[in-house]
Coordinates of N, CA, C and O in Angstrom, one line a residue:
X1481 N -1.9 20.7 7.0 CA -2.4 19.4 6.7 C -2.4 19.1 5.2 O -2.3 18.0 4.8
X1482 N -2.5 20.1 4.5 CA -2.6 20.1 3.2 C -1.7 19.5 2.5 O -1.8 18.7 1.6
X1483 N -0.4 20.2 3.2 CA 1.4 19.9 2.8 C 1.2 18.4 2.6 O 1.2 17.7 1.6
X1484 N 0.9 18.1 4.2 CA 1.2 16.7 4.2 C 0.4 15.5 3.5 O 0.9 14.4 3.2
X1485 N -0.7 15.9 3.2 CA -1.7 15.2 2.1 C -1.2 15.0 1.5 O -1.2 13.8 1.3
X1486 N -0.1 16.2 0.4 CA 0.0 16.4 -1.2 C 1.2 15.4 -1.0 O 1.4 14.5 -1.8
X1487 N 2.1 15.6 0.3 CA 3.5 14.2 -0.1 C 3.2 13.0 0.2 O 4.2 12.3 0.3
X1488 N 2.5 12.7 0.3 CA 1.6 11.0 0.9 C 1.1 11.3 -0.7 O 1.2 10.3 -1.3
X1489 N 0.5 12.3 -1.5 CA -0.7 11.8 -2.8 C 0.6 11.9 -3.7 O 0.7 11.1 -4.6
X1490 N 1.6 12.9 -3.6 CA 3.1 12.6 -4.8 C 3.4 11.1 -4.2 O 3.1 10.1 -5.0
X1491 N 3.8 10.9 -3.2 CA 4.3 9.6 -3.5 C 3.9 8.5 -3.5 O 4.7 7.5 -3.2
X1492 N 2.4 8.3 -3.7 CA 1.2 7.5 -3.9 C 1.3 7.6 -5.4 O 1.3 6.5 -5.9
X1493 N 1.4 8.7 -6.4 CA 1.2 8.6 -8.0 C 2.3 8.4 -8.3 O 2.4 7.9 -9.5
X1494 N 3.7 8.6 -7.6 CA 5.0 8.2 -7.9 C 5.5 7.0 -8.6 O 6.1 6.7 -9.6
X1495 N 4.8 6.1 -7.4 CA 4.9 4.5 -6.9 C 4.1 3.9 -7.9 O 4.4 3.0 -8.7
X1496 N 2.5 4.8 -7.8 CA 1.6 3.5 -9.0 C 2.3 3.9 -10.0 O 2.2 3.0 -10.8
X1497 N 3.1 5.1 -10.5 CA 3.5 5.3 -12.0 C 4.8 4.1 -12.4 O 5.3 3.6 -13.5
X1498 N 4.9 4.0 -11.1 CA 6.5 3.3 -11.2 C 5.9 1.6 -11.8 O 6.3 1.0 -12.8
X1499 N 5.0 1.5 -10.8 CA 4.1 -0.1 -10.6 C 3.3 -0.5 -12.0 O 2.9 -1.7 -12.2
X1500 N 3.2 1.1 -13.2 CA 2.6 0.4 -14.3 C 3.3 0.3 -15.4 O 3.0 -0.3 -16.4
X1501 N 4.8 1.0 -15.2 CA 5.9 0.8 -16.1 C 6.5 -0.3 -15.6 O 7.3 -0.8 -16.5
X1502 N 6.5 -0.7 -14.8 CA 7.1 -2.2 -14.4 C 6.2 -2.8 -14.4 O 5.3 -2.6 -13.6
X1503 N 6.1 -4.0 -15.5 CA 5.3 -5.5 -15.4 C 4.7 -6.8 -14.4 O 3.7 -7.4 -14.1
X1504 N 6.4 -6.6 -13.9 CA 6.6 -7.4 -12.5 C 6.4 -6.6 -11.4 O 7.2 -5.9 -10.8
X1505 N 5.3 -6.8 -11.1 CA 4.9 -5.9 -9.7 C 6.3 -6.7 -8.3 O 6.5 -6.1 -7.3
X1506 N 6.6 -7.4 -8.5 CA 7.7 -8.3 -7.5 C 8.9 -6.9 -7.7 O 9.5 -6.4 -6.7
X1507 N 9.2 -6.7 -9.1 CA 10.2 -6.1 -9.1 C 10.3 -4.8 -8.2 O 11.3 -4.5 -7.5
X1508 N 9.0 -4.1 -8.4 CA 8.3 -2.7 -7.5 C 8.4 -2.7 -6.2 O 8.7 -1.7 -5.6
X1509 N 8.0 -4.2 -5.3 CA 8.2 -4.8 -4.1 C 9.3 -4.8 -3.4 O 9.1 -4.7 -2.2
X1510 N 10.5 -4.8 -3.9 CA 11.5 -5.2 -3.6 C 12.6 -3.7 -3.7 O 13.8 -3.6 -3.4
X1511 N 11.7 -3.0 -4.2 CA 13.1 -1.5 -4.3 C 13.4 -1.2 -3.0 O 12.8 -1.6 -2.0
X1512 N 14.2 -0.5 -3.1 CA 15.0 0.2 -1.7 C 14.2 1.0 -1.1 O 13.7 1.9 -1.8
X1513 N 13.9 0.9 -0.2 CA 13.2 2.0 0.9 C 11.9 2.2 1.0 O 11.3 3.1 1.6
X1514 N 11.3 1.1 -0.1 CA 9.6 0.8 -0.5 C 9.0 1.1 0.7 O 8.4 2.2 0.8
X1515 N 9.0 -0.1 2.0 CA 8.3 -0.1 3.2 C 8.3 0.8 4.0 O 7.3 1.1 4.6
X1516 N 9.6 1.3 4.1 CA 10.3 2.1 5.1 C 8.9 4.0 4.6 O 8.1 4.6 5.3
X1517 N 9.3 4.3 3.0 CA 8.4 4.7 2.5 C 6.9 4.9 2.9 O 6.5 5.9 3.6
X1518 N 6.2 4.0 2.5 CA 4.7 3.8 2.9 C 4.9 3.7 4.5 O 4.4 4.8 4.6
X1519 N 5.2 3.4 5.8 CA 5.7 3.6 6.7 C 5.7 5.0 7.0 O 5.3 5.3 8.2
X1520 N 6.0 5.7 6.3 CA 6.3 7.4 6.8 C 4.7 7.7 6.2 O 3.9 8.1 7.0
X1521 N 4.2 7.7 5.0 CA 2.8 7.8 4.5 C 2.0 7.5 5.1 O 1.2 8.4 5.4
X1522 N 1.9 6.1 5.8 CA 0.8 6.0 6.8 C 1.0 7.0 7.8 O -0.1 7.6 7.8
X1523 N 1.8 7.5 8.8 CA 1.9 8.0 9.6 C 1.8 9.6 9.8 O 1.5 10.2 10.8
X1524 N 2.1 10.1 8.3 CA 1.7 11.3 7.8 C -0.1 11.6 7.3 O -0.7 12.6 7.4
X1525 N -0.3 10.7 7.0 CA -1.8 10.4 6.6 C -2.6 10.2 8.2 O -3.7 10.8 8.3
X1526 N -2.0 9.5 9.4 CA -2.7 9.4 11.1 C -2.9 10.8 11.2 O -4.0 11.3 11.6
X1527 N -1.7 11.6 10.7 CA -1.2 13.4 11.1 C -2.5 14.2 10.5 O -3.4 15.0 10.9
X1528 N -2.2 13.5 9.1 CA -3.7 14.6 8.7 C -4.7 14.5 8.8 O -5.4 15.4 8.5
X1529 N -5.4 13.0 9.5 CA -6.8 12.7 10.1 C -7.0 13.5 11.5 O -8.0 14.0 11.8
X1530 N -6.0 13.4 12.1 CA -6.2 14.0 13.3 C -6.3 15.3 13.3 O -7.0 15.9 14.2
X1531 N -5.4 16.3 11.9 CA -5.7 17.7 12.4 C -7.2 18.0 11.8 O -7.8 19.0 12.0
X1532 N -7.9 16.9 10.8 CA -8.9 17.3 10.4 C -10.4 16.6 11.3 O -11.6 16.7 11.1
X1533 N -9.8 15.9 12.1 CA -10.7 15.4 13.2 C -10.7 16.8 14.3 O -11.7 17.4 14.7
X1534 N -9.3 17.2 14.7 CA -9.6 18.4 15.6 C -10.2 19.6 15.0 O -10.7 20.3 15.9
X1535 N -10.4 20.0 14.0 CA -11.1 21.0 12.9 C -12.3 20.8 13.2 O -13.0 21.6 13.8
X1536 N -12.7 19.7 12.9 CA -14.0 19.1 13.0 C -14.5 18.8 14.5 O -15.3 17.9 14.8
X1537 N -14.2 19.4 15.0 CA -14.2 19.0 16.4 C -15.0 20.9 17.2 O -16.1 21.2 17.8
X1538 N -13.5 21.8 16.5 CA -13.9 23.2 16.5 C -15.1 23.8 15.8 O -15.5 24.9 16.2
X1539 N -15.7 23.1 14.8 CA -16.5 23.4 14.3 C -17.9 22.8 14.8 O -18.9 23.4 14.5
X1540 N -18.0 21.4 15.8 CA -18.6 20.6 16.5 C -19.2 22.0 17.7 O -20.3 22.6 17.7
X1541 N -18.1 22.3 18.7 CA -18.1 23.1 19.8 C -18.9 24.4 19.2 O -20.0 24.6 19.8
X1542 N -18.4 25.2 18.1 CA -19.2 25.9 17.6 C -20.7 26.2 17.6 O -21.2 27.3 17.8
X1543 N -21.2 25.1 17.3 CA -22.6 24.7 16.3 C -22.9 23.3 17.1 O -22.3 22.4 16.7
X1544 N -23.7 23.1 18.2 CA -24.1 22.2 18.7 C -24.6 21.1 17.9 O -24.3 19.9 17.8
X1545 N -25.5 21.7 17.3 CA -26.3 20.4 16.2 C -25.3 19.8 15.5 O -25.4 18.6 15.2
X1546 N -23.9 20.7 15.0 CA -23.1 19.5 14.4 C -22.6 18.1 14.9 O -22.0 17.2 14.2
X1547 N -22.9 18.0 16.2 CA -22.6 16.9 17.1 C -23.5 15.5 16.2 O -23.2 14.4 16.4
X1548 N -24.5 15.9 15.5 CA -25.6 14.8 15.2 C -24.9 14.5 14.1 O -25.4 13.4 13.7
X1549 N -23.9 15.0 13.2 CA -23.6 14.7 12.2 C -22.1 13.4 11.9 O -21.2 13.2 12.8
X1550 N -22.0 12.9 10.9 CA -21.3 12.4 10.9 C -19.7 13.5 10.1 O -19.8 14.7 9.6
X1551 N -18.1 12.5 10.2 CA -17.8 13.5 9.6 C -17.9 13.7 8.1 O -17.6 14.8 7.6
X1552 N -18.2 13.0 7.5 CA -18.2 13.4 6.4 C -19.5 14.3 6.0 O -19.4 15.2 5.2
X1553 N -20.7 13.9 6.7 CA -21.7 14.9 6.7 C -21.5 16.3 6.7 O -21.9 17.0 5.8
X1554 N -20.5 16.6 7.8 CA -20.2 17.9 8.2 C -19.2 18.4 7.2 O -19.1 19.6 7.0
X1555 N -18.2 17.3 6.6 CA -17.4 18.3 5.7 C -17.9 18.5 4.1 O -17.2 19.0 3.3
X1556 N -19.3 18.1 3.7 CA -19.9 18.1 2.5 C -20.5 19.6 3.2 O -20.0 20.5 2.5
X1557 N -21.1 20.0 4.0 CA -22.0 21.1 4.6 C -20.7 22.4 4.6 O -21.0 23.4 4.0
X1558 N -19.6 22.4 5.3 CA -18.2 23.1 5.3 C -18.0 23.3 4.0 O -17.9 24.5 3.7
X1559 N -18.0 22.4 3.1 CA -17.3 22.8 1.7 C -18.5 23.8 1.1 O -18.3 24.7 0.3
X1560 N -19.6 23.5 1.6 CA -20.7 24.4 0.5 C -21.3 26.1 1.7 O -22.3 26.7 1.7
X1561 N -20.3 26.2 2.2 CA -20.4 27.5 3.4 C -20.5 28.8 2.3 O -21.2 29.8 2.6
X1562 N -20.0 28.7 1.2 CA -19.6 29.9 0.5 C -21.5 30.2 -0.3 O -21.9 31.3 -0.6
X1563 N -22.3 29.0 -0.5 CA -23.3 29.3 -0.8 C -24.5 29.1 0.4 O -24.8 27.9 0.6
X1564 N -25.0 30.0 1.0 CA -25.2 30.1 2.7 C -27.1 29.0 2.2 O -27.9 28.5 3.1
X1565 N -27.3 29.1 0.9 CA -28.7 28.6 0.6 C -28.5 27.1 0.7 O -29.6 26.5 0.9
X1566 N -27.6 26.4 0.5 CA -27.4 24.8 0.9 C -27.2 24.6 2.3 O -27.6 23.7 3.0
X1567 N -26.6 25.7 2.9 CA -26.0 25.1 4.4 C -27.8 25.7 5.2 O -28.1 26.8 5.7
X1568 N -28.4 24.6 4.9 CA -29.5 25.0 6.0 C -29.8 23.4 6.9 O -30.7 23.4 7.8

């Protein structure tokens, strides 16, 4: 999921890099393979919600009480596992 984040976030800073050296945002609009582009991004970005909804899911089954949480609740609590005195 990571992979696929990082080429959805390159060619997210690609595009705005492109969008602030061009003036004419029309011009930016109109290149070759713009839509077709963001098109494959969104669908890579469905990819990586879902493997982090199923993650979140294994860790749900786990830990019953995690069921009360929302997800972002649960991935602020996951990120701080390494210090066991926050995750209470």
């Amino acid at each position: 999921e990571g992979k696929r984040f990082k080429m959805v976030d390159n060619t997210w800073r690609k595009w705005m890099t492109a969008t602030k050296q061009t003036p004419k945002v029309v011009d930016i609009c109109v290149s070759e393979g713009l839509c077709d582009k963001w098109r494959e991004c969104a669908v890579l970005l469905d990819m990586v919600q879902k493997g982090l909804e199923d993650y979140l899911e294994t860790k749900r089954s786990a830990f019953a009480r995690f069921y009360f949480l929302s997800n972002d609740e649960l991935l602020e609590i996951l990120s701080q596992t390494k210090d066991p005195t926050r995750v209470q």
